PDB file of C-alpha atoms in Angstrom:
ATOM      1  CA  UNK G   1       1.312  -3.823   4.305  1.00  0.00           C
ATOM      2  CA  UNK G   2       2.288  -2.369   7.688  1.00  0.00           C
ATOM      3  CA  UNK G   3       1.943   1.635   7.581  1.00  0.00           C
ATOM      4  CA  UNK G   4       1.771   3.508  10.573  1.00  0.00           C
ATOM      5  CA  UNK G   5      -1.539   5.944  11.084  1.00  0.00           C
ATOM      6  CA  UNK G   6       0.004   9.114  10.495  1.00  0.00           C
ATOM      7  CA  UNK G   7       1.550   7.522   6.990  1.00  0.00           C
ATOM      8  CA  UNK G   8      -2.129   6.485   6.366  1.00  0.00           C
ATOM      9  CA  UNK G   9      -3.156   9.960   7.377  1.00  0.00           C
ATOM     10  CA  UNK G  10      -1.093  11.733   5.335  1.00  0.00           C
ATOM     11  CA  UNK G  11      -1.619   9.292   2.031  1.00  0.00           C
ATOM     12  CA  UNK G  12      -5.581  10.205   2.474  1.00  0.00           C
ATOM     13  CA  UNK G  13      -4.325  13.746   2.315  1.00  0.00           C
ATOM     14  CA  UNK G  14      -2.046  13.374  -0.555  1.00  0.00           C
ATOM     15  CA  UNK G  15      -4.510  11.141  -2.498  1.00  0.00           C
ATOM     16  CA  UNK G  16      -7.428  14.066  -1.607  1.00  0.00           C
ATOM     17  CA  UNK G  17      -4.932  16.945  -3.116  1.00  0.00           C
ATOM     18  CA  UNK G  18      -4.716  14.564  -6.018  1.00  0.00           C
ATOM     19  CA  UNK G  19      -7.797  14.143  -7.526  1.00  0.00           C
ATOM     20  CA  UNK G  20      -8.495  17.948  -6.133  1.00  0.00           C
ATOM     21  CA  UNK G  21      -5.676  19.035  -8.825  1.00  0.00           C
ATOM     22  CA  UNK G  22      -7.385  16.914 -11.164  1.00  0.00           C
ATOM     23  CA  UNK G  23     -10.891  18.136 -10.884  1.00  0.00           C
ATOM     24  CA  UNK G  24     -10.626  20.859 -13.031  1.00  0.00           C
ATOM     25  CA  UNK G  25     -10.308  18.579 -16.550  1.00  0.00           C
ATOM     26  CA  UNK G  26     -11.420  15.403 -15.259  1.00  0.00           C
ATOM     27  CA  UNK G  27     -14.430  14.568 -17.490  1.00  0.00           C
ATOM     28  CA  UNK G  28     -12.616  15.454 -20.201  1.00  0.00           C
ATOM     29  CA  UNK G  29     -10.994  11.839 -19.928  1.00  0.00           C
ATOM     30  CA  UNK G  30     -13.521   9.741 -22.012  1.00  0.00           C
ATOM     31  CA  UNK G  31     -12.242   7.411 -18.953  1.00  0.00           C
ATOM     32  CA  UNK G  32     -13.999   9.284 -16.154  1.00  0.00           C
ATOM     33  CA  UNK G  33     -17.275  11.118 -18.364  1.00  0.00           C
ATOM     34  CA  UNK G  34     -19.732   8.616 -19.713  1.00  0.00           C
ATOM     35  CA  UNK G  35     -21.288  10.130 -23.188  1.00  0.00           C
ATOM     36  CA  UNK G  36     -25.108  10.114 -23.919  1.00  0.00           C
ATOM     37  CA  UNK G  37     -26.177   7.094 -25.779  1.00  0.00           C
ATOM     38  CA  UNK G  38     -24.336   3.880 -26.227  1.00  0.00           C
ATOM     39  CA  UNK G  39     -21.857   4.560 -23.163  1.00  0.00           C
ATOM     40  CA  UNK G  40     -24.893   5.358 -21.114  1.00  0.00           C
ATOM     41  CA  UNK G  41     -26.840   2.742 -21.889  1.00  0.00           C
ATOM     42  CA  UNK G  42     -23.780  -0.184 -21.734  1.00  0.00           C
ATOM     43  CA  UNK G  43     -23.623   1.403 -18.566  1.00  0.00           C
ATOM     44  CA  UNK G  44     -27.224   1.240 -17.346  1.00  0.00           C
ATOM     45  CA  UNK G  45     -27.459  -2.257 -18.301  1.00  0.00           C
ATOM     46  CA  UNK G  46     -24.361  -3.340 -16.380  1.00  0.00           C
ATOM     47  CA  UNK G  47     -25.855  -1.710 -12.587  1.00  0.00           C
ATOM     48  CA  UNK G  48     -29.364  -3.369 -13.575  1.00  0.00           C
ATOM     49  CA  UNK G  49     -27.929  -7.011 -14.057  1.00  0.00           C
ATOM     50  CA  UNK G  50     -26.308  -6.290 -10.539  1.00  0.00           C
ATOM     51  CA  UNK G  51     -28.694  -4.107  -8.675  1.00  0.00           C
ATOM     52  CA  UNK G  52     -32.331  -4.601 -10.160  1.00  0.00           C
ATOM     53  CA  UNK G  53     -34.929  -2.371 -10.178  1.00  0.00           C
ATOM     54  CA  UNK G  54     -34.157   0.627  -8.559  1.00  0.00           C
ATOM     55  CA  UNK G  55     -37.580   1.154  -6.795  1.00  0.00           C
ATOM     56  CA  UNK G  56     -36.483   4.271  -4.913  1.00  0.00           C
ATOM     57  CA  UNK G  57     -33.834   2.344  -2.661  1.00  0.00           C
ATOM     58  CA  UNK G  58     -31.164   4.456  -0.947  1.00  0.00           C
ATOM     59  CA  UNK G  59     -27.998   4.677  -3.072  1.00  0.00           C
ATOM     60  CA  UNK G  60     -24.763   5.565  -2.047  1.00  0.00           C
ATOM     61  CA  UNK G  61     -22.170   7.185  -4.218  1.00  0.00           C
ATOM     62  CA  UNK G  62     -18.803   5.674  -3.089  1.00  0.00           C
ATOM     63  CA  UNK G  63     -16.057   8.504  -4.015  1.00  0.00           C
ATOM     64  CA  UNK G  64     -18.397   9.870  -6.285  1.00  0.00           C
ATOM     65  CA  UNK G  65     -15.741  12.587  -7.882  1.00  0.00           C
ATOM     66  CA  UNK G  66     -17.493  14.879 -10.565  1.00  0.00           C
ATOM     67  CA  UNK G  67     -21.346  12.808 -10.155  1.00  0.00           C
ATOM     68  CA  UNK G  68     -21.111  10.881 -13.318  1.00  0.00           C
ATOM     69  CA  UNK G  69     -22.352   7.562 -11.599  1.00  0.00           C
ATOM     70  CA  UNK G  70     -24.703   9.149  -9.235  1.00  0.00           C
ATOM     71  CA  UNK G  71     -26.261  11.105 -12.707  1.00  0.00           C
ATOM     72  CA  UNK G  72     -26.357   7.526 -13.987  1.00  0.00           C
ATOM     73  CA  UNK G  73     -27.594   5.842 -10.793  1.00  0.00           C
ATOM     74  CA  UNK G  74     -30.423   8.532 -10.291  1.00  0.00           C
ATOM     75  CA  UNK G  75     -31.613   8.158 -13.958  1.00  0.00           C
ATOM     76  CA  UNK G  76     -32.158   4.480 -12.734  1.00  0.00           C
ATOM     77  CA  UNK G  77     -34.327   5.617 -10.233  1.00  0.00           C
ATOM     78  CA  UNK G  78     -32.340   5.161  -6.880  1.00  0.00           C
ATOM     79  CA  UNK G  79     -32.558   7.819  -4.493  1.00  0.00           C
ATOM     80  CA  UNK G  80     -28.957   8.871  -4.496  1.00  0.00           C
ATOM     81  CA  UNK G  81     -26.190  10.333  -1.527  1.00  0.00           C
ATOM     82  CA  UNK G  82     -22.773  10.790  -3.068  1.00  0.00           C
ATOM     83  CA  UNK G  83     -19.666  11.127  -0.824  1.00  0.00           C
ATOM     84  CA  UNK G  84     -16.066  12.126  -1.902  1.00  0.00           C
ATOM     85  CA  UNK G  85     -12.959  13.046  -0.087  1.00  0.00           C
ATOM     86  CA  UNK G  86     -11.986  15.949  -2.311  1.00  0.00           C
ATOM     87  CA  UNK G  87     -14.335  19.217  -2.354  1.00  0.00           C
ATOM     88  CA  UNK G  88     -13.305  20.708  -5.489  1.00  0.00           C
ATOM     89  CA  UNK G  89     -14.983  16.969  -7.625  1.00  0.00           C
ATOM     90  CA  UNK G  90     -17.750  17.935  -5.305  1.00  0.00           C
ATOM     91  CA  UNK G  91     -18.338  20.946  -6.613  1.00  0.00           C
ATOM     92  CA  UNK G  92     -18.492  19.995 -10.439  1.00  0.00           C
ATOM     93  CA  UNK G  93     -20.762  17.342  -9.063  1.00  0.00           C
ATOM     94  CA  UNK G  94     -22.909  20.121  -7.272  1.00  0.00           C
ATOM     95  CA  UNK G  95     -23.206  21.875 -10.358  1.00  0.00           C
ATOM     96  CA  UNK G  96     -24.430  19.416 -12.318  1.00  0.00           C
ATOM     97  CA  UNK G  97     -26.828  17.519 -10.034  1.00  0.00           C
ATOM     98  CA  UNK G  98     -28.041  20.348  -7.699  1.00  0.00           C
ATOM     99  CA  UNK G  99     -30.501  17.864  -6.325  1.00  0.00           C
ATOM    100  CA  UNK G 100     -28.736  15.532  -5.232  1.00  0.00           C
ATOM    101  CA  UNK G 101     -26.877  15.743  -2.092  1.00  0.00           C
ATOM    102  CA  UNK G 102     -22.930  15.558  -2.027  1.00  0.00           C
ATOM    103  CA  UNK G 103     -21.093  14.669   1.560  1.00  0.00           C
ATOM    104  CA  UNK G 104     -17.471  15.060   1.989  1.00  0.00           C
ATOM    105  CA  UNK G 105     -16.077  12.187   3.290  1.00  0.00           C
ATOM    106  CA  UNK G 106     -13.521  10.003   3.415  1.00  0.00           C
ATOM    107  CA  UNK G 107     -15.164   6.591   1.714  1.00  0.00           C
ATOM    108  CA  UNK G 108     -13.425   4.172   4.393  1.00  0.00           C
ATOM    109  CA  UNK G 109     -15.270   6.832   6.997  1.00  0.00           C
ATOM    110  CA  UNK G 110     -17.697   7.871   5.792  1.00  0.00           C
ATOM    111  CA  UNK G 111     -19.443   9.005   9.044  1.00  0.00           C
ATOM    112  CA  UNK G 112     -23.074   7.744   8.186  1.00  0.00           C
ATOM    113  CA  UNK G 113     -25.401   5.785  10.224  1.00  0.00           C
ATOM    114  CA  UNK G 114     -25.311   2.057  10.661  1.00  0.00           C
ATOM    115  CA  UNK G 115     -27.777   0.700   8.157  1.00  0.00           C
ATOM    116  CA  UNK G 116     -28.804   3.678   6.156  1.00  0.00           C
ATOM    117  CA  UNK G 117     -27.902   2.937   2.305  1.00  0.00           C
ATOM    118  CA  UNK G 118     -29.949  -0.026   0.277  1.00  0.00           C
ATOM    119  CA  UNK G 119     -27.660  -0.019  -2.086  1.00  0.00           C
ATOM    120  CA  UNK G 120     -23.495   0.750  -2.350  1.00  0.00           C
ATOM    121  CA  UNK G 121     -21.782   1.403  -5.679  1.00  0.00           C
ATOM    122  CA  UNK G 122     -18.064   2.552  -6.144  1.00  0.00           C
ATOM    123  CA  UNK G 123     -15.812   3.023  -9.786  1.00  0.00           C
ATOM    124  CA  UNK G 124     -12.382   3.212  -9.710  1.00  0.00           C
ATOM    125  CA  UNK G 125     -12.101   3.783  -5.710  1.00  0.00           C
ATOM    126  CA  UNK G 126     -11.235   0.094  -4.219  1.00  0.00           C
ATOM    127  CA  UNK G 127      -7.173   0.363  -6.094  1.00  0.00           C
ATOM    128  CA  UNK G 128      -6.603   3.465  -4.201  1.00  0.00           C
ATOM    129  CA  UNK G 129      -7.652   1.943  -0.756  1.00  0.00           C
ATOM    130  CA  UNK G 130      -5.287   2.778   2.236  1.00  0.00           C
ATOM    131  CA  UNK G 131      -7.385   0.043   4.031  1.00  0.00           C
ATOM    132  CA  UNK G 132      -9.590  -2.113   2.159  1.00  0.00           C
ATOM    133  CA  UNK G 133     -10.253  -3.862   4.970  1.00  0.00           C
ATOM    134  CA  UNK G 134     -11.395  -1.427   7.467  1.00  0.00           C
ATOM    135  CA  UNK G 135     -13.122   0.371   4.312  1.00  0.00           C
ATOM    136  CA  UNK G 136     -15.585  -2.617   3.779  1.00  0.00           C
ATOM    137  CA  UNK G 137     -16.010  -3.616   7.083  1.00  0.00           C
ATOM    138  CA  UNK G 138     -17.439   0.520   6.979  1.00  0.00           C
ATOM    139  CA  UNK G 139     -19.310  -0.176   3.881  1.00  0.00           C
ATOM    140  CA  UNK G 140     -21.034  -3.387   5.249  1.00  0.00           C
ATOM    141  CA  UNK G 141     -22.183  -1.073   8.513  1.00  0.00           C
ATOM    142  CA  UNK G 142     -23.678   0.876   6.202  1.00  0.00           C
ATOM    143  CA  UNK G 143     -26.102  -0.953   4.369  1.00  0.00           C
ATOM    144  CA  UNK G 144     -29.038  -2.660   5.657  1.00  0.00           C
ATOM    145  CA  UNK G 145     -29.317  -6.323   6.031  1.00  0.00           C
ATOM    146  CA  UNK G 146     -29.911  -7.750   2.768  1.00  0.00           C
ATOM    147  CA  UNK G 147     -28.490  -4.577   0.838  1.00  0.00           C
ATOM    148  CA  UNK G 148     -26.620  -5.081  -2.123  1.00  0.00           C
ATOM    149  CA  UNK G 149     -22.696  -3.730  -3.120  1.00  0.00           C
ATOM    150  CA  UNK G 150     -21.425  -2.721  -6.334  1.00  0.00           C
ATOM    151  CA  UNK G 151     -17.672  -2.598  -7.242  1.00  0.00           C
ATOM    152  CA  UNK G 152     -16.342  -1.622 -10.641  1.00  0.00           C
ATOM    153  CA  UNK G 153     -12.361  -1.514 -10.734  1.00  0.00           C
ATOM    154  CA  UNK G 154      -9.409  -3.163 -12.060  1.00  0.00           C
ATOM    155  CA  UNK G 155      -5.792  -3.702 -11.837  1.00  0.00           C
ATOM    156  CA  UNK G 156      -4.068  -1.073 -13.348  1.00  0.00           C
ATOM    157  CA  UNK G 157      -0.381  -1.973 -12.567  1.00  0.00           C
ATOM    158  CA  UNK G 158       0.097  -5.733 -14.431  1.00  0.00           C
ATOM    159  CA  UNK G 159      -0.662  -6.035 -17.583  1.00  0.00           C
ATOM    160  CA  UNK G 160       0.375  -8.454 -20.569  1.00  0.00           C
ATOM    161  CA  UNK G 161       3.130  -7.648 -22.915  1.00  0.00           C
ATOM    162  CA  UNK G 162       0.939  -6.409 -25.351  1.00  0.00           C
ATOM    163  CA  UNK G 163      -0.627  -3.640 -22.825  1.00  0.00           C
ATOM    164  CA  UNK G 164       2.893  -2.437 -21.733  1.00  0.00           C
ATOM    165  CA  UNK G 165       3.974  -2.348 -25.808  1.00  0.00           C
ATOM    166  CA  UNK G 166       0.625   0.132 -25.996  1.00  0.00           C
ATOM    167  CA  UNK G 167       1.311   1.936 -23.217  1.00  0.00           C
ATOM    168  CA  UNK G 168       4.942   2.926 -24.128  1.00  0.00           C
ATOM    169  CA  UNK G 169       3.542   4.335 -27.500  1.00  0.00           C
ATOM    170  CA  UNK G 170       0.919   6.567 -26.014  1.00  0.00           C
ATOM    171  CA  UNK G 171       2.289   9.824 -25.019  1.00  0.00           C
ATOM    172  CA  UNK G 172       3.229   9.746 -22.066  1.00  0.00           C
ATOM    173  CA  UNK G 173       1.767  12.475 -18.822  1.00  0.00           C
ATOM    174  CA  UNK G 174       3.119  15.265 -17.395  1.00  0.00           C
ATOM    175  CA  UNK G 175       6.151  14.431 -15.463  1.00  0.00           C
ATOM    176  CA  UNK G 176       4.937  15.894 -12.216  1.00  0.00           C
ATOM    177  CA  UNK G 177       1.426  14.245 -12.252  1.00  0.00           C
ATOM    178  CA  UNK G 178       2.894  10.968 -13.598  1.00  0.00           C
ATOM    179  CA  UNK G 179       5.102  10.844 -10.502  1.00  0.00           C
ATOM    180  CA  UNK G 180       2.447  11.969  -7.850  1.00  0.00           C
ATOM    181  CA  UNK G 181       0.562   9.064  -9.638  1.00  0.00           C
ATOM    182  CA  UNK G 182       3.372   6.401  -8.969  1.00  0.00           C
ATOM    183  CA  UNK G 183       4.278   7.806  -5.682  1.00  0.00           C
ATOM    184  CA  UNK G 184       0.665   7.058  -4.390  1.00  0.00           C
ATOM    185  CA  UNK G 185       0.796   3.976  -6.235  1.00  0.00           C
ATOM    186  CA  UNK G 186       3.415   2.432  -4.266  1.00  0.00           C
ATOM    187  CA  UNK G 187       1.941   3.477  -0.990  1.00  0.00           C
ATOM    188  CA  UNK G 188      -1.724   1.936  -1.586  1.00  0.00           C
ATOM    189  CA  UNK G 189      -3.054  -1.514  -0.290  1.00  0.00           C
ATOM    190  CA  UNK G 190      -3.263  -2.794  -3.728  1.00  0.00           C
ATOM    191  CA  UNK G 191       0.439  -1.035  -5.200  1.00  0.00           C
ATOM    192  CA  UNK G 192       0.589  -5.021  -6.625  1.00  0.00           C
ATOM    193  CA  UNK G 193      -2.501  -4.297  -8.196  1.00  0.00           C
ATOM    194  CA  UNK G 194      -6.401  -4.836  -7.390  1.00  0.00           C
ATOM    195  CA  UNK G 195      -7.144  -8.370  -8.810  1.00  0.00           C
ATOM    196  CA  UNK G 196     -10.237  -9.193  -8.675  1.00  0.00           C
ATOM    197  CA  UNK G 197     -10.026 -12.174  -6.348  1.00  0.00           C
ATOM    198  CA  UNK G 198      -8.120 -10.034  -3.685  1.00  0.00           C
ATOM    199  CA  UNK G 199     -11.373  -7.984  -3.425  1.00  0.00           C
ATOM    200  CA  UNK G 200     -13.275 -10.448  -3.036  1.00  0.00           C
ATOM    201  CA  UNK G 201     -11.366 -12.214  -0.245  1.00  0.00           C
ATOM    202  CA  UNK G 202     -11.536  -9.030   1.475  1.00  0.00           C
ATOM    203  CA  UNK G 203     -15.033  -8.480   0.614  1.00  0.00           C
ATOM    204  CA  UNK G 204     -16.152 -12.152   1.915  1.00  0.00           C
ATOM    205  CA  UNK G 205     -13.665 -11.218   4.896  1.00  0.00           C
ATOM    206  CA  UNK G 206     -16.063  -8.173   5.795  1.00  0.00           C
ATOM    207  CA  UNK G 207     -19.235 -10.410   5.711  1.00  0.00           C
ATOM    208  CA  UNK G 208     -20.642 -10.321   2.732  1.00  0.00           C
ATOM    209  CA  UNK G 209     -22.048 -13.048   0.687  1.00  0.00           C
ATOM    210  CA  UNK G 210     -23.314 -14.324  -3.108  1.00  0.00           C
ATOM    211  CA  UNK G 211     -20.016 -12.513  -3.957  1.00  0.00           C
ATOM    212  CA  UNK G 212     -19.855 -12.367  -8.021  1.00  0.00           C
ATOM    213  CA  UNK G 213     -16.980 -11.656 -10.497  1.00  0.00           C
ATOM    214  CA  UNK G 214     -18.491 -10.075 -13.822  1.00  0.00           C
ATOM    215  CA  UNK G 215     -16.111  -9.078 -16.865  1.00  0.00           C
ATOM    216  CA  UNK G 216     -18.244  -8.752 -19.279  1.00  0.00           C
ATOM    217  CA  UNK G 217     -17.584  -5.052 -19.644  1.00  0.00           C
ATOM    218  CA  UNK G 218     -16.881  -5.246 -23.809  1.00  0.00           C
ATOM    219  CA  UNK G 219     -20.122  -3.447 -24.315  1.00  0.00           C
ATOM    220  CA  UNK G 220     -19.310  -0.372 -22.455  1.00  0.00           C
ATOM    221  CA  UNK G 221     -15.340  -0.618 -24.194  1.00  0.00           C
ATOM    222  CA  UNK G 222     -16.574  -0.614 -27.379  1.00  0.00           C
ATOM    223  CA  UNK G 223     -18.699   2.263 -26.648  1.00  0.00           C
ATOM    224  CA  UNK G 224     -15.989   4.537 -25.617  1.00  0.00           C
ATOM    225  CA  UNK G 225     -13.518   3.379 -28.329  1.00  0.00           C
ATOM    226  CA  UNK G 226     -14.396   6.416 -30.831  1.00  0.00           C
ATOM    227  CA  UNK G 227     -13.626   8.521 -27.773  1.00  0.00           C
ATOM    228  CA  UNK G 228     -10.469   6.785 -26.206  1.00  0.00           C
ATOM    229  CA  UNK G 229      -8.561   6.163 -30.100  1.00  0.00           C
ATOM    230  CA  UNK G 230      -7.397   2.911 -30.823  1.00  0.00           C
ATOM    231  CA  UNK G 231      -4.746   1.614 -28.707  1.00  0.00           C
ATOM    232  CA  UNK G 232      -6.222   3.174 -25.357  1.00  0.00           C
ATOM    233  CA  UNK G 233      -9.539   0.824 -27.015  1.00  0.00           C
ATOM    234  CA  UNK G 234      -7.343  -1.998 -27.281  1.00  0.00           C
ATOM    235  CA  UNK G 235      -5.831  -1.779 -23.611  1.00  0.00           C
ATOM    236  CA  UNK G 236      -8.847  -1.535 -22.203  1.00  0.00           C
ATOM    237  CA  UNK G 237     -10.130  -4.470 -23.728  1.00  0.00           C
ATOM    238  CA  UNK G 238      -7.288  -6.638 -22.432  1.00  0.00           C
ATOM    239  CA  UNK G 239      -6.493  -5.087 -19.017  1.00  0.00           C
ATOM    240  CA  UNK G 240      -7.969  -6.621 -15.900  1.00  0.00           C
ATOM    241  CA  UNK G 241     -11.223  -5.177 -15.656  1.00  0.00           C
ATOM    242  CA  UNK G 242     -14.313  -6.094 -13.745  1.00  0.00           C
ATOM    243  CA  UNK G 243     -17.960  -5.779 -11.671  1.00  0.00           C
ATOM    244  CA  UNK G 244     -18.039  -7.424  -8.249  1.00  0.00           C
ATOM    245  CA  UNK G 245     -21.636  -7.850  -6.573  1.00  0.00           C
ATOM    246  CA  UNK G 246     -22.254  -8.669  -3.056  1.00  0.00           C
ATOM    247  CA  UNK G 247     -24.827  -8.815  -0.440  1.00  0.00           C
ATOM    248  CA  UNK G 248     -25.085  -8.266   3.017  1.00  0.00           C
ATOM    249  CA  UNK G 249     -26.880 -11.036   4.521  1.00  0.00           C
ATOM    250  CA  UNK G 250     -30.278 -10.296   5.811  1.00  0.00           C
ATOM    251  CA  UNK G 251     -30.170 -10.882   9.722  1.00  0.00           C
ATOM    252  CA  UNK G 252     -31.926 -14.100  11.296  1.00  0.00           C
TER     253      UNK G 252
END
């Protein structure tokens, strides 16, 4: 996708304003807020198969929005830096975690030191990418040499019949958000949609290695169906969802 860098400069600000108009109500989307008990635990279990023990490695919260997976990540154990673009997420996630410290950032430059995270983990942040490419070639500066990446995302553009059906009967979003929405849709890396194989090419592109495609995400689903109501339950079960682990190859 050829855009030129003041396009790219000015989608980082319009995606930024975004999710700073969003802030406000954003864990009130059972999407976005992970509940206490069975969501937290489906959760937990999904970084540990990936990640390990946490042991006090360095953990860096990849658009990190209101803190939910840094509050999840430091429960772990992981000593946790979370960096988002938009200020008014990192205020909510202030307030909640006033321990934890909160950089503003864009996450494809983010500014840090080479080699200063263990550990990388990002939600819903690669589909929104202006630059995958540059952004992981950042991410693998980051880490140290044998650190470990965590990617949780999906395609949220294609979908079967039976998701498009589903979505048509929910009610639909305000107009004006709905079209911010599709207008930084269509301007992203992945407007064709983030498929999981795309992101890994890119991620094996960037250097890293023992790349590994995990969809078993039905625990956590059925954990937030009471939440979500029945058909956004059923469309998340269906749509392309998934975990990608990585690792950066330890030097020598």
């Amino acid at each position: 996708m050829n855009i030129s860098p003041n396009h790219n400069r000015d989608l980082r600000d319009d995606i930024r304003e975004y999710w700073s108009d969003r802030a406000a109500t954003f864990d009130q989307d059972p999407g976005h807020r992970i509940a206490e008990g069975a969501e937290l635990s489906a959760w937990e279990d999904l970084f540990r198969r990936h990640l390990g023990p946490a042991e006090g490695r360095r953990l860096l919260d990849l658009a990190s929005g209101t803190g939910e997976i840094a509050r999840l990540t430091r429960g772990l154990g992981f000593h946790v830096t979370g960096l988002d673009w938009s200020e008014r997420m990192l205020d909510r996630a202030r307030s909640k975690l006033p321990d934890v410290t909160f950089l503003q950032a864009d996450a494809e430059r983010t500014m840090l030191p080479d080699a200063c995270m263990d550990v990388i983990v990002t939600r819903h942040l690669v589909w929104t990418l202006v630059d995958p490419q540059a952004a992981f070639a950042e991410w693998h500066r980051v880490l140290v040499p044998g650190g470990r990446i965590l990617v949780v995302d999906g395609d949220f553009v294609n979908g079967s019949w039976l998701t498009r059906l589903l979505a048509g009967l929910r009610a639909p979003a305000p107009a004006p958000s709905r079209q911010r929405h599709q207008e930084i849709l269509r301007r992203v890396h992945f407007s064709g949609g983030a498929r999981a194989e795309l992101v890994t090419d890119l991620l094996a592109g960037a250097g890293f290695a023992g790349l590994r495609i995990d969809r078993r995400l039905g625990r956590i689903h059925r954990a937030q169906a009471a939440q979500l109501g029945w058909r956004r339950s059923l469309m998340r079960n269906i749509e392309h969802r998934y975990a990608i682990s990585a690792t950066k190859p330890a030097e020598g």
